[in-house]
């Protein structure tokens, strides 16, 4: 019984190492095509190091269960999110330094972000078709979505204002609130509305970041996305706080 988990864990670790190598390849390709400076390299390396570390220290049983085709798709998504992180950090560094904008870089960033969102559907499909749904895989997939929205909200805040950051920080504020109200760690019932709201955040943020979208339209879209996000998190928070706790003992 002990041999198989070790073998499966090694498979997961191998997939992780390949993904980290793939992240370097993505950075090299972006550097050779649209140009990525030191800020972009630093941001992407920090992203890859944090993601790799958190996955590597996961419980062996969870890592063993996550290995497979679906995990490889999710890891491929992670390399794309890392690429988006590099391009966004590089663009912000150029803005701070007063350097001219590079429209090609922005278009490439939006294309990569769009592919990463599209693969969000693919990894779930692959997991169901190959019967490889896992707790770690589902959590990793969800965190990648949150990170992508956070990175895009940082970029959008440069033109629309700091209030847009609330879209990217909403989930992390909810996680921080768990330290104050442990009830928020409870299980939530299935909600299609919650899934729709979460899925549309990335799409809206890509549209908001597009240079050809008029600023008033982008601001209105971001405002609607923020309102729906507050409603979704607020509804779940009220449900969890009102739900009666376990009986004493």
C-alpha atoms as an extended CHARMM CRD file, in Angstrom:
* protein
*
       249  EXT
         1         1  UNK       CA              0.0000000000        0.0000000000        0.0000000000  PROA      1               0.0000000000
         2         2  UNK       CA              2.9340000000        2.3590000000        0.6140000000  PROA      2               0.0000000000
         3         3  UNK       CA              4.5520000000        1.8030000000       -2.7890000000  PROA      3               0.0000000000
         4         4  UNK       CA              1.7920000000        3.1900000000       -4.9990000000  PROA      4               0.0000000000
         5         5  UNK       CA              1.4180000000        6.5880000000       -3.2410000000  PROA      5               0.0000000000
         6         6  UNK       CA              5.1850000000        7.0890000000       -3.5200000000  PROA      6               0.0000000000
         7         7  UNK       CA              5.0650000000        6.2990000000       -7.2320000000  PROA      7               0.0000000000
         8         8  UNK       CA              2.0970000000        8.6140000000       -7.7630000000  PROA      8               0.0000000000
         9         9  UNK       CA              3.7560000000       11.3730000000       -5.7450000000  PROA      9               0.0000000000
        10        10  UNK       CA              6.8620000000       11.1340000000       -7.8920000000  PROA      10              0.0000000000
        11        11  UNK       CA              4.6380000000       11.5070000000      -10.9580000000  PROA      11              0.0000000000
        12        12  UNK       CA              3.1490000000       14.6970000000       -9.5300000000  PROA      12              0.0000000000
        13        13  UNK       CA              6.5790000000       16.0500000000       -8.6290000000  PROA      13              0.0000000000
        14        14  UNK       CA              7.8340000000       15.2850000000      -12.1420000000  PROA      14              0.0000000000
        15        15  UNK       CA              4.8690000000       17.1430000000      -13.6510000000  PROA      15              0.0000000000
        16        16  UNK       CA              5.6360000000       20.0900000000      -11.3760000000  PROA      16              0.0000000000
        17        17  UNK       CA              9.3020000000       20.1730000000      -12.3930000000  PROA      17              0.0000000000
        18        18  UNK       CA              8.3610000000       20.0340000000      -16.0840000000  PROA      18              0.0000000000
        19        19  UNK       CA              5.9410000000       22.9330000000      -15.5320000000  PROA      19              0.0000000000
        20        20  UNK       CA              8.6510000000       24.9930000000      -13.8290000000  PROA      20              0.0000000000
        21        21  UNK       CA             10.9490000000       24.3480000000      -16.7790000000  PROA      21              0.0000000000
        22        22  UNK       CA              8.0770000000       25.3050000000      -19.0800000000  PROA      22              0.0000000000
        23        23  UNK       CA              7.7260000000       28.5690000000      -17.1910000000  PROA      23              0.0000000000
        24        24  UNK       CA             11.3220000000       29.4330000000      -18.0360000000  PROA      24              0.0000000000
        25        25  UNK       CA             10.6430000000       28.5940000000      -21.6870000000  PROA      25              0.0000000000
        26        26  UNK       CA              7.5820000000       30.8650000000      -21.7040000000  PROA      26              0.0000000000
        27        27  UNK       CA              9.6570000000       33.6980000000      -20.2520000000  PROA      27              0.0000000000
        28        28  UNK       CA             12.4260000000       33.1960000000      -22.7940000000  PROA      28              0.0000000000
        29        29  UNK       CA              9.9560000000       33.1950000000      -25.6950000000  PROA      29              0.0000000000
        30        30  UNK       CA              8.2630000000       36.3580000000      -24.4390000000  PROA      30              0.0000000000
        31        31  UNK       CA             11.6210000000       38.0270000000      -23.9250000000  PROA      31              0.0000000000
        32        32  UNK       CA             12.7000000000       37.1720000000      -27.4530000000  PROA      32              0.0000000000
        33        33  UNK       CA              9.4250000000       38.3230000000      -29.0380000000  PROA      33              0.0000000000
        34        34  UNK       CA              7.8810000000       41.2510000000      -27.1510000000  PROA      34              0.0000000000
        35        35  UNK       CA             10.6210000000       41.8730000000      -24.6220000000  PROA      35              0.0000000000
        36        36  UNK       CA             10.4920000000       41.2200000000      -20.8780000000  PROA      36              0.0000000000
        37        37  UNK       CA             12.6790000000       43.2600000000      -18.5590000000  PROA      37              0.0000000000
        38        38  UNK       CA             14.0150000000       42.6180000000      -15.0820000000  PROA      38              0.0000000000
        39        39  UNK       CA             10.7070000000       43.5400000000      -13.4150000000  PROA      39              0.0000000000
        40        40  UNK       CA              8.8490000000       40.9710000000      -15.4770000000  PROA      40              0.0000000000
        41        41  UNK       CA             11.4250000000       38.2540000000      -14.8190000000  PROA      41              0.0000000000
        42        42  UNK       CA             11.3860000000       38.9750000000      -11.1020000000  PROA      42              0.0000000000
        43        43  UNK       CA              7.5760000000       38.9330000000      -10.8660000000  PROA      43              0.0000000000
        44        44  UNK       CA              7.2840000000       35.7080000000      -12.8410000000  PROA      44              0.0000000000
        45        45  UNK       CA             10.0440000000       33.9660000000      -10.9030000000  PROA      45              0.0000000000
        46        46  UNK       CA              8.4180000000       34.9180000000       -7.6040000000  PROA      46              0.0000000000
        47        47  UNK       CA              5.0750000000       33.6600000000       -8.9260000000  PROA      47              0.0000000000
        48        48  UNK       CA              6.5770000000       30.3340000000      -10.0600000000  PROA      48              0.0000000000
        49        49  UNK       CA              8.5450000000       29.8900000000       -6.8250000000  PROA      49              0.0000000000
        50        50  UNK       CA              5.5140000000       30.5040000000       -4.6080000000  PROA      50              0.0000000000
        51        51  UNK       CA              3.2080000000       28.2660000000       -6.6450000000  PROA      51              0.0000000000
        52        52  UNK       CA              5.8340000000       25.5310000000       -6.8880000000  PROA      52              0.0000000000
        53        53  UNK       CA              6.5960000000       25.6730000000       -3.1700000000  PROA      53              0.0000000000
        54        54  UNK       CA              2.9370000000       25.5280000000       -2.1140000000  PROA      54              0.0000000000
        55        55  UNK       CA              2.3050000000       22.5570000000       -4.4000000000  PROA      55              0.0000000000
        56        56  UNK       CA              5.4820000000       20.7320000000       -3.3560000000  PROA      56              0.0000000000
        57        57  UNK       CA              4.6770000000       20.9090000000        0.3690000000  PROA      57              0.0000000000
        58        58  UNK       CA              1.1600000000       19.5510000000       -0.1160000000  PROA      58              0.0000000000
        59        59  UNK       CA              0.1610000000       16.3490000000        1.6290000000  PROA      59              0.0000000000
        60        60  UNK       CA              1.5780000000       13.3100000000       -0.2380000000  PROA      60              0.0000000000
        61        61  UNK       CA             -1.8450000000       11.6870000000       -0.5460000000  PROA      61              0.0000000000
        62        62  UNK       CA             -3.3210000000       14.8140000000       -2.1400000000  PROA      62              0.0000000000
        63        63  UNK       CA             -0.4050000000       15.1750000000       -4.5360000000  PROA      63              0.0000000000
        64        64  UNK       CA             -0.6590000000       11.5140000000       -5.4700000000  PROA      64              0.0000000000
        65        65  UNK       CA             -4.3620000000       11.8690000000       -6.2390000000  PROA      65              0.0000000000
        66        66  UNK       CA             -3.8300000000       15.0150000000       -8.3230000000  PROA      66              0.0000000000
        67        67  UNK       CA             -1.2290000000       13.5950000000      -10.7210000000  PROA      67              0.0000000000
        68        68  UNK       CA             -2.4600000000       12.9950000000      -14.2520000000  PROA      68              0.0000000000
        69        69  UNK       CA             -3.7300000000       14.6220000000      -17.4190000000  PROA      69              0.0000000000
        70        70  UNK       CA             -5.9260000000       17.2160000000      -15.7220000000  PROA      70              0.0000000000
        71        71  UNK       CA             -3.0650000000       18.3140000000      -13.4830000000  PROA      71              0.0000000000
        72        72  UNK       CA             -0.8080000000       18.7570000000      -16.5040000000  PROA      72              0.0000000000
        73        73  UNK       CA             -3.3960000000       21.0110000000      -18.1410000000  PROA      73              0.0000000000
        74        74  UNK       CA             -3.6980000000       23.0690000000      -14.9540000000  PROA      74              0.0000000000
        75        75  UNK       CA              0.0700000000       23.3710000000      -14.6870000000  PROA      75              0.0000000000
        76        76  UNK       CA              0.1800000000       24.5350000000      -18.3110000000  PROA      76              0.0000000000
        77        77  UNK       CA             -2.3600000000       27.1940000000      -17.3370000000  PROA      77              0.0000000000
        78        78  UNK       CA             -0.0570000000       28.1940000000      -14.4930000000  PROA      78              0.0000000000
        79        79  UNK       CA              2.8110000000       28.8650000000      -16.9190000000  PROA      79              0.0000000000
        80        80  UNK       CA              0.5030000000       31.1170000000      -18.9320000000  PROA      80              0.0000000000
        81        81  UNK       CA             -0.6060000000       32.9940000000      -15.8100000000  PROA      81              0.0000000000
        82        82  UNK       CA              3.0830000000       33.3980000000      -14.9850000000  PROA      82              0.0000000000
        83        83  UNK       CA              3.6290000000       34.8700000000      -18.4370000000  PROA      83              0.0000000000
        84        84  UNK       CA              0.7650000000       37.3200000000      -17.9250000000  PROA      84              0.0000000000
        85        85  UNK       CA              2.2630000000       38.2790000000      -14.5650000000  PROA      85              0.0000000000
        86        86  UNK       CA              5.6060000000       38.9980000000      -16.2240000000  PROA      86              0.0000000000
        87        87  UNK       CA              4.0830000000       41.1650000000      -18.9500000000  PROA      87              0.0000000000
        88        88  UNK       CA              1.9020000000       43.1250000000      -16.5320000000  PROA      88              0.0000000000
        89        89  UNK       CA              4.8210000000       43.7620000000      -14.1640000000  PROA      89              0.0000000000
        90        90  UNK       CA              6.9710000000       44.8460000000      -17.0950000000  PROA      90              0.0000000000
        91        91  UNK       CA              4.2940000000       47.2220000000      -18.3750000000  PROA      91              0.0000000000
        92        92  UNK       CA              3.7890000000       48.8190000000      -14.9680000000  PROA      92              0.0000000000
        93        93  UNK       CA              7.5700000000       49.2170000000      -14.5620000000  PROA      93              0.0000000000
        94        94  UNK       CA              7.7290000000       50.9700000000      -17.9260000000  PROA      94              0.0000000000
        95        95  UNK       CA              4.8720000000       53.3040000000      -16.9450000000  PROA      95              0.0000000000
        96        96  UNK       CA              6.6300000000       54.2180000000      -13.7040000000  PROA      96              0.0000000000
        97        97  UNK       CA              9.8560000000       54.8620000000      -15.6000000000  PROA      97              0.0000000000
        98        98  UNK       CA              7.9950000000       57.0410000000      -18.1140000000  PROA      98              0.0000000000
        99        99  UNK       CA              8.7850000000       54.7790000000      -21.0580000000  PROA      99              0.0000000000
       100       100  UNK       CA              6.4100000000       54.6310000000      -24.0490000000  PROA      100             0.0000000000
       101       101  UNK       CA              3.7780000000       51.9310000000      -24.1180000000  PROA      101             0.0000000000
       102       102  UNK       CA              4.2590000000       48.8740000000      -26.3240000000  PROA      102             0.0000000000
       103       103  UNK       CA              0.8440000000       47.9120000000      -27.7900000000  PROA      103             0.0000000000
       104       104  UNK       CA              2.1520000000       44.5800000000      -29.0750000000  PROA      104             0.0000000000
       105       105  UNK       CA              3.0460000000       43.5330000000      -25.5530000000  PROA      105             0.0000000000
       106       106  UNK       CA             -0.4520000000       44.3550000000      -24.3260000000  PROA      106             0.0000000000
       107       107  UNK       CA             -2.0910000000       42.3810000000      -27.1380000000  PROA      107             0.0000000000
       108       108  UNK       CA              0.1320000000       39.3630000000      -26.4740000000  PROA      108             0.0000000000
       109       109  UNK       CA             -0.6870000000       39.5850000000      -22.7610000000  PROA      109             0.0000000000
       110       110  UNK       CA             -4.4350000000       39.6420000000      -23.4700000000  PROA      110             0.0000000000
       111       111  UNK       CA             -4.1460000000       36.6880000000      -25.8560000000  PROA      111             0.0000000000
       112       112  UNK       CA             -2.2280000000       34.6330000000      -23.2770000000  PROA      112             0.0000000000
       113       113  UNK       CA             -4.7400000000       35.5410000000      -20.5590000000  PROA      113             0.0000000000
       114       114  UNK       CA             -7.6070000000       34.5120000000      -22.8550000000  PROA      114             0.0000000000
       115       115  UNK       CA             -5.9700000000       31.1410000000      -23.5540000000  PROA      115             0.0000000000
       116       116  UNK       CA             -5.4370000000       30.6310000000      -19.8250000000  PROA      116             0.0000000000
       117       117  UNK       CA             -9.1440000000       31.2740000000      -19.2190000000  PROA      117             0.0000000000
       118       118  UNK       CA            -10.1180000000       28.9090000000      -22.0390000000  PROA      118             0.0000000000
       119       119  UNK       CA             -7.9500000000       26.1680000000      -20.5370000000  PROA      119             0.0000000000
       120       120  UNK       CA             -9.9340000000       26.6010000000      -17.3300000000  PROA      120             0.0000000000
       121       121  UNK       CA            -12.7440000000       24.7630000000      -19.1130000000  PROA      121             0.0000000000
       122       122  UNK       CA            -10.3590000000       22.1860000000      -20.5450000000  PROA      122             0.0000000000
       123       123  UNK       CA             -8.8240000000       20.9780000000      -17.2850000000  PROA      123             0.0000000000
       124       124  UNK       CA            -12.2350000000       20.4030000000      -15.7110000000  PROA      124             0.0000000000
       125       125  UNK       CA            -13.3660000000       18.5040000000      -18.8040000000  PROA      125             0.0000000000
       126       126  UNK       CA            -10.2100000000       16.3810000000      -18.8270000000  PROA      126             0.0000000000
       127       127  UNK       CA            -10.5470000000       15.6580000000      -15.1080000000  PROA      127             0.0000000000
       128       128  UNK       CA            -14.0970000000       14.3870000000      -15.5640000000  PROA      128             0.0000000000
       129       129  UNK       CA            -13.3480000000       12.3920000000      -18.7100000000  PROA      129             0.0000000000
       130       130  UNK       CA            -10.2920000000       10.6910000000      -17.1810000000  PROA      130             0.0000000000
       131       131  UNK       CA            -11.8710000000       10.3100000000      -13.7350000000  PROA      131             0.0000000000
       132       132  UNK       CA             -8.9950000000       12.2840000000      -12.2220000000  PROA      132             0.0000000000
       133       133  UNK       CA            -10.9310000000       14.8770000000      -10.2360000000  PROA      133             0.0000000000
       134       134  UNK       CA             -8.9890000000       15.6750000000       -7.0680000000  PROA      134             0.0000000000
       135       135  UNK       CA             -9.2540000000       18.0420000000       -4.1280000000  PROA      135             0.0000000000
       136       136  UNK       CA             -5.8210000000       19.5290000000       -4.7740000000  PROA      136             0.0000000000
       137       137  UNK       CA             -6.4930000000       19.9250000000       -8.4900000000  PROA      137             0.0000000000
       138       138  UNK       CA             -9.7790000000       21.7300000000       -7.8890000000  PROA      138             0.0000000000
       139       139  UNK       CA             -8.1950000000       24.0350000000       -5.3140000000  PROA      139             0.0000000000
       140       140  UNK       CA             -5.1990000000       24.7500000000       -7.5450000000  PROA      140             0.0000000000
       141       141  UNK       CA             -7.5020000000       25.5410000000      -10.4600000000  PROA      141             0.0000000000
       142       142  UNK       CA             -9.5310000000       27.9620000000       -8.3510000000  PROA      142             0.0000000000
       143       143  UNK       CA             -6.4500000000       29.7290000000       -6.9880000000  PROA      143             0.0000000000
       144       144  UNK       CA             -5.0550000000       30.2030000000      -10.4960000000  PROA      144             0.0000000000
       145       145  UNK       CA             -8.2850000000       31.9280000000      -11.5180000000  PROA      145             0.0000000000
       146       146  UNK       CA             -8.0200000000       34.2170000000       -8.4990000000  PROA      146             0.0000000000
       147       147  UNK       CA             -4.3800000000       35.0380000000       -9.2230000000  PROA      147             0.0000000000
       148       148  UNK       CA             -5.1170000000       35.8440000000      -12.8590000000  PROA      148             0.0000000000
       149       149  UNK       CA             -7.9480000000       38.1920000000      -11.8710000000  PROA      149             0.0000000000
       150       150  UNK       CA             -5.6950000000       39.8370000000       -9.2640000000  PROA      150             0.0000000000
       151       151  UNK       CA             -2.9050000000       40.4480000000      -11.7830000000  PROA      151             0.0000000000
       152       152  UNK       CA             -5.3200000000       41.8760000000      -14.3620000000  PROA      152             0.0000000000
       153       153  UNK       CA             -6.9720000000       44.0710000000      -11.7360000000  PROA      153             0.0000000000
       154       154  UNK       CA             -3.5610000000       45.5330000000      -10.8660000000  PROA      154             0.0000000000
       155       155  UNK       CA             -3.0990000000       46.4560000000      -14.5270000000  PROA      155             0.0000000000
       156       156  UNK       CA             -6.6260000000       47.8820000000      -14.8520000000  PROA      156             0.0000000000
       157       157  UNK       CA             -6.1870000000       49.9750000000      -11.7110000000  PROA      157             0.0000000000
       158       158  UNK       CA             -3.4650000000       51.9490000000      -13.4740000000  PROA      158             0.0000000000
       159       159  UNK       CA             -6.0420000000       53.5100000000      -15.7930000000  PROA      159             0.0000000000
       160       160  UNK       CA             -9.3280000000       53.2170000000      -13.8980000000  PROA      160             0.0000000000
       161       161  UNK       CA             -8.2470000000       53.8110000000      -10.3070000000  PROA      161             0.0000000000
       162       162  UNK       CA             -7.3240000000       51.8110000000       -7.2420000000  PROA      162             0.0000000000
       163       163  UNK       CA            -10.9390000000       50.7900000000       -6.6290000000  PROA      163             0.0000000000
       164       164  UNK       CA            -10.5720000000       48.1380000000       -9.3490000000  PROA      164             0.0000000000
       165       165  UNK       CA             -8.1410000000       46.2960000000       -7.0650000000  PROA      165             0.0000000000
       166       166  UNK       CA            -11.1400000000       45.3190000000       -4.9480000000  PROA      166             0.0000000000
       167       167  UNK       CA            -12.0790000000       42.8320000000       -7.6720000000  PROA      167             0.0000000000
       168       168  UNK       CA             -8.7470000000       41.0390000000       -7.4490000000  PROA      168             0.0000000000
       169       169  UNK       CA             -8.4630000000       41.2710000000       -3.6640000000  PROA      169             0.0000000000
       170       170  UNK       CA            -12.0040000000       40.1460000000       -2.7910000000  PROA      170             0.0000000000
       171       171  UNK       CA            -11.1440000000       36.4600000000       -2.4110000000  PROA      171             0.0000000000
       172       172  UNK       CA             -8.0510000000       37.1900000000       -0.3290000000  PROA      172             0.0000000000
       173       173  UNK       CA            -10.0080000000       39.4750000000        1.9680000000  PROA      173             0.0000000000
       174       174  UNK       CA            -12.4900000000       36.6200000000        2.4260000000  PROA      174             0.0000000000
       175       175  UNK       CA             -9.6350000000       34.2350000000        3.2880000000  PROA      175             0.0000000000
       176       176  UNK       CA             -8.2130000000       36.7330000000        5.7850000000  PROA      176             0.0000000000
       177       177  UNK       CA            -11.6480000000       37.0730000000        7.3840000000  PROA      177             0.0000000000
       178       178  UNK       CA            -11.5740000000       33.3470000000        8.1570000000  PROA      178             0.0000000000
       179       179  UNK       CA             -9.0310000000       34.0940000000       10.8920000000  PROA      179             0.0000000000
       180       180  UNK       CA            -11.6020000000       36.3080000000       12.6070000000  PROA      180             0.0000000000
       181       181  UNK       CA            -14.6960000000       34.2390000000       11.8690000000  PROA      181             0.0000000000
       182       182  UNK       CA            -13.8150000000       30.5170000000       11.6380000000  PROA      182             0.0000000000
       183       183  UNK       CA            -17.3960000000       29.8450000000       10.5020000000  PROA      183             0.0000000000
       184       184  UNK       CA            -16.3660000000       31.1180000000        7.0800000000  PROA      184             0.0000000000
       185       185  UNK       CA            -14.3450000000       27.9390000000        6.5910000000  PROA      185             0.0000000000
       186       186  UNK       CA            -17.5660000000       25.9380000000        6.3730000000  PROA      186             0.0000000000
       187       187  UNK       CA            -18.9090000000       24.1950000000        3.2820000000  PROA      187             0.0000000000
       188       188  UNK       CA            -21.1230000000       26.1480000000        0.9190000000  PROA      188             0.0000000000
       189       189  UNK       CA            -24.0240000000       24.6230000000       -1.0100000000  PROA      189             0.0000000000
       190       190  UNK       CA            -23.7550000000       24.4780000000       -4.7850000000  PROA      190             0.0000000000
       191       191  UNK       CA            -24.6780000000       27.7440000000       -6.4600000000  PROA      191             0.0000000000
       192       192  UNK       CA            -24.7480000000       28.2650000000      -10.2040000000  PROA      192             0.0000000000
       193       193  UNK       CA            -24.8980000000       32.0240000000       -9.6350000000  PROA      193             0.0000000000
       194       194  UNK       CA            -21.6230000000       31.8600000000       -7.6930000000  PROA      194             0.0000000000
       195       195  UNK       CA            -19.9480000000       29.9610000000      -10.5110000000  PROA      195             0.0000000000
       196       196  UNK       CA            -21.2080000000       32.4180000000      -13.1220000000  PROA      196             0.0000000000
       197       197  UNK       CA            -20.0310000000       35.4370000000      -11.1250000000  PROA      197             0.0000000000
       198       198  UNK       CA            -16.6000000000       33.8690000000      -10.5830000000  PROA      198             0.0000000000
       199       199  UNK       CA            -16.2520000000       32.8560000000      -14.2280000000  PROA      199             0.0000000000
       200       200  UNK       CA            -17.1510000000       36.2880000000      -15.5810000000  PROA      200             0.0000000000
       201       201  UNK       CA            -14.5750000000       38.1570000000      -13.4950000000  PROA      201             0.0000000000
       202       202  UNK       CA            -11.6610000000       37.0160000000      -15.6530000000  PROA      202             0.0000000000
       203       203  UNK       CA            -13.5300000000       37.7460000000      -18.8850000000  PROA      203             0.0000000000
       204       204  UNK       CA            -14.4520000000       41.2410000000      -17.7000000000  PROA      204             0.0000000000
       205       205  UNK       CA            -10.9240000000       42.0060000000      -16.5430000000  PROA      205             0.0000000000
       206       206  UNK       CA             -9.4720000000       40.9930000000      -19.9120000000  PROA      206             0.0000000000
       207       207  UNK       CA            -11.9510000000       43.3100000000      -21.6210000000  PROA      207             0.0000000000
       208       208  UNK       CA            -11.1980000000       46.1230000000      -19.1920000000  PROA      208             0.0000000000
       209       209  UNK       CA             -7.4600000000       45.7730000000      -19.8520000000  PROA      209             0.0000000000
       210       210  UNK       CA             -7.8970000000       45.8510000000      -23.6450000000  PROA      210             0.0000000000
       211       211  UNK       CA             -6.5420000000       49.1550000000      -25.0220000000  PROA      211             0.0000000000
       212       212  UNK       CA             -9.2710000000       49.4230000000      -27.6690000000  PROA      212             0.0000000000
       213       213  UNK       CA            -12.1220000000       49.4290000000      -25.0940000000  PROA      213             0.0000000000
       214       214  UNK       CA            -13.2270000000       53.0240000000      -24.2840000000  PROA      214             0.0000000000
       215       215  UNK       CA            -12.4490000000       54.0180000000      -20.7300000000  PROA      215             0.0000000000
       216       216  UNK       CA            -16.0940000000       54.7610000000      -19.7340000000  PROA      216             0.0000000000
       217       217  UNK       CA            -17.1590000000       51.3260000000      -21.0010000000  PROA      217             0.0000000000
       218       218  UNK       CA            -14.2830000000       49.6620000000      -19.1630000000  PROA      218             0.0000000000
       219       219  UNK       CA            -15.1420000000       51.4940000000      -15.9430000000  PROA      219             0.0000000000
       220       220  UNK       CA            -18.8190000000       50.5290000000      -16.2120000000  PROA      220             0.0000000000
       221       221  UNK       CA            -17.9810000000       46.8820000000      -16.8610000000  PROA      221             0.0000000000
       222       222  UNK       CA            -15.5700000000       46.7810000000      -13.9250000000  PROA      222             0.0000000000
       223       223  UNK       CA            -18.1540000000       48.4050000000      -11.6640000000  PROA      223             0.0000000000
       224       224  UNK       CA            -20.7960000000       45.8260000000      -12.5840000000  PROA      224             0.0000000000
       225       225  UNK       CA            -18.2840000000       43.0270000000      -12.0200000000  PROA      225             0.0000000000
       226       226  UNK       CA            -17.4100000000       44.4410000000       -8.5940000000  PROA      226             0.0000000000
       227       227  UNK       CA            -21.0590000000       44.7940000000       -7.5590000000  PROA      227             0.0000000000
       228       228  UNK       CA            -21.8630000000       41.2060000000       -8.5230000000  PROA      228             0.0000000000
       229       229  UNK       CA            -18.7340000000       39.9970000000       -6.7280000000  PROA      229             0.0000000000
       230       230  UNK       CA            -19.6750000000       41.8520000000       -3.5340000000  PROA      230             0.0000000000
       231       231  UNK       CA            -23.1740000000       40.4000000000       -3.7650000000  PROA      231             0.0000000000
       232       232  UNK       CA            -21.8310000000       36.8590000000       -4.2090000000  PROA      232             0.0000000000
       233       233  UNK       CA            -19.3120000000       37.0380000000       -1.3730000000  PROA      233             0.0000000000
       234       234  UNK       CA            -21.8100000000       38.8600000000        0.8320000000  PROA      234             0.0000000000
       235       235  UNK       CA            -24.4700000000       36.2090000000        0.3130000000  PROA      235             0.0000000000
       236       236  UNK       CA            -22.0230000000       33.4040000000        1.1150000000  PROA      236             0.0000000000
       237       237  UNK       CA            -20.6980000000       35.2540000000        4.1650000000  PROA      237             0.0000000000
       238       238  UNK       CA            -24.1820000000       35.7760000000        5.5940000000  PROA      238             0.0000000000
       239       239  UNK       CA            -25.0410000000       32.1110000000        4.9770000000  PROA      239             0.0000000000
       240       240  UNK       CA            -21.9190000000       30.8360000000        6.7350000000  PROA      240             0.0000000000
       241       241  UNK       CA            -22.2060000000       33.2170000000        9.6970000000  PROA      241             0.0000000000
       242       242  UNK       CA            -25.8750000000       32.4250000000       10.2520000000  PROA      242             0.0000000000
       243       243  UNK       CA            -25.4720000000       28.6780000000        9.8920000000  PROA      243             0.0000000000
       244       244  UNK       CA            -25.6560000000       27.0340000000       13.3360000000  PROA      244             0.0000000000
       245       245  UNK       CA            -22.3960000000       25.4860000000       14.5230000000  PROA      245             0.0000000000
       246       246  UNK       CA            -21.9120000000       21.8720000000       15.6530000000  PROA      246             0.0000000000
       247       247  UNK       CA            -23.4660000000       20.8890000000       18.9830000000  PROA      247             0.0000000000
       248       248  UNK       CA            -21.1770000000       21.1140000000       22.0480000000  PROA      248             0.0000000000
       249       249  UNK       CA            -19.0290000000       18.0280000000       22.5100000000  PROA      249             0.0000000000
